[in-house]
């Protein structure tokens, strides 16, 4: 007799266990297990795996916050590069031409 056959269902003590749930390690009869994604799961573990997150609104706000930070970072970088370009425009053209070092001009 196998070890699994000697076990009893956790929900129906009068029935033999035919499967072990890999999530909770409980032993269950045929009525208590369901195949999901190639595994036999008990009803409680199946409900945990397929349940929608309770904090869906919080996750949505978290994604919105990340997007806002990304947009703010891009705008900040654009302002920095624009400011740097404006600074470069204020440098006299002699520096760009390489004639600033010549004496007497």
GROMACS .gro file of C-alpha atoms in nm, residues 1-97:
model
   97
    1UNK     CA    1   0.000   0.000   0.000
    2UNK     CA    2   0.143   0.339  -0.097
    3UNK     CA    3   0.198   0.616   0.151
    4UNK     CA    4  -0.058   0.835  -0.026
    5UNK     CA    5  -0.327   0.565  -0.011
    6UNK     CA    6  -0.276   0.532   0.363
    7UNK     CA    7  -0.353   0.903   0.405
    8UNK     CA    8  -0.703   1.041   0.442
    9UNK     CA    9  -0.852   1.352   0.285
   10UNK     CA   10  -0.820   1.657   0.507
   11UNK     CA   11  -1.177   1.766   0.432
   12UNK     CA   12  -1.340   1.422   0.409
   13UNK     CA   13  -1.182   1.193   0.671
   14UNK     CA   14  -1.374   0.890   0.546
   15UNK     CA   15  -1.212   0.906   0.200
   16UNK     CA   16  -0.865   0.810   0.087
   17UNK     CA   17  -0.635   1.083  -0.037
   18UNK     CA   18  -0.548   1.064  -0.406
   19UNK     CA   19  -0.342   1.379  -0.442
   20UNK     CA   20  -0.116   1.610  -0.249
   21UNK     CA   21  -0.141   1.984  -0.303
   22UNK     CA   22   0.208   2.118  -0.385
   23UNK     CA   23   0.130   2.458  -0.234
   24UNK     CA   24   0.008   2.362   0.112
   25UNK     CA   25   0.131   1.999   0.122
   26UNK     CA   26  -0.216   1.881   0.221
   27UNK     CA   27  -0.364   1.546   0.111
   28UNK     CA   28  -0.703   1.550  -0.060
   29UNK     CA   29  -0.959   1.322  -0.229
   30UNK     CA   30  -1.071   1.348  -0.593
   31UNK     CA   31  -1.349   1.596  -0.513
   32UNK     CA   32  -1.120   1.837  -0.334
   33UNK     CA   33  -0.851   1.884  -0.600
   34UNK     CA   34  -0.859   2.068  -0.932
   35UNK     CA   35  -0.604   2.063  -1.210
   36UNK     CA   36  -0.463   2.409  -1.277
   37UNK     CA   37  -0.155   2.487  -1.487
   38UNK     CA   38  -0.053   2.122  -1.488
   39UNK     CA   39  -0.078   2.081  -1.109
   40UNK     CA   40  -0.342   1.936  -0.881
   41UNK     CA   41  -0.431   2.208  -0.630
   42UNK     CA   42  -0.676   2.217  -0.342
   43UNK     CA   43  -0.961   2.469  -0.356
   44UNK     CA   44  -0.800   2.707  -0.106
   45UNK     CA   45  -0.468   2.723  -0.291
   46UNK     CA   46  -0.645   2.758  -0.625
   47UNK     CA   47  -0.842   3.053  -0.487
   48UNK     CA   48  -0.519   3.214  -0.365
   49UNK     CA   49  -0.345   3.174  -0.701
   50UNK     CA   50  -0.634   3.293  -0.916
   51UNK     CA   51  -0.763   3.573  -0.693
   52UNK     CA   52  -0.728   3.928  -0.814
   53UNK     CA   53  -0.509   4.140  -0.591
   54UNK     CA   54  -0.697   4.322  -0.318
   55UNK     CA   55  -0.475   4.622  -0.362
   56UNK     CA   56  -0.543   4.674  -0.732
   57UNK     CA   57  -0.604   5.044  -0.677
   58UNK     CA   58  -0.279   5.075  -0.487
   59UNK     CA   59  -0.092   4.901  -0.767
   60UNK     CA   60  -0.254   5.130  -1.023
   61UNK     CA   61  -0.146   5.438  -0.825
   62UNK     CA   62   0.202   5.292  -0.791
   63UNK     CA   63   0.228   5.254  -1.169
   64UNK     CA   64   0.096   5.607  -1.218
   65UNK     CA   65   0.356   5.736  -0.972
   66UNK     CA   66   0.634   5.561  -1.160
   67UNK     CA   67   0.513   5.707  -1.488
   68UNK     CA   68   0.498   6.055  -1.335
   69UNK     CA   69   0.852   6.021  -1.201
   70UNK     CA   70   0.973   5.909  -1.543
   71UNK     CA   71   0.809   6.208  -1.713
   72UNK     CA   72   0.953   6.442  -1.449
   73UNK     CA   73   1.301   6.297  -1.502
   74UNK     CA   74   1.279   6.341  -1.879
   75UNK     CA   75   1.159   6.701  -1.842
   76UNK     CA   76   1.435   6.772  -1.588
   77UNK     CA   77   1.701   6.633  -1.823
   78UNK     CA   78   1.561   6.839  -2.109
   79UNK     CA   79   1.578   7.156  -1.894
   80UNK     CA   80   1.937   7.079  -1.791
   81UNK     CA   81   2.051   7.022  -2.149
   82UNK     CA   82   1.861   7.329  -2.269
   83UNK     CA   83   2.024   7.540  -1.996
   84UNK     CA   84   2.366   7.402  -2.085
   85UNK     CA   85   2.304   7.490  -2.451
   86UNK     CA   86   2.203   7.843  -2.354
   87UNK     CA   87   2.523   7.872  -2.151
   88UNK     CA   88   2.731   7.758  -2.447
   89UNK     CA   89   2.566   8.025  -2.661
   90UNK     CA   90   2.693   8.296  -2.424
   91UNK     CA   91   3.056   8.199  -2.478
   92UNK     CA   92   3.222   8.439  -2.724
   93UNK     CA   93   3.274   8.311  -3.077
   94UNK     CA   94   3.651   8.362  -3.043
   95UNK     CA   95   3.659   8.064  -2.808
   96UNK     CA   96   3.484   7.846  -3.064
   97UNK     CA   97   3.711   7.964  -3.344
   0.00000   0.00000   0.00000
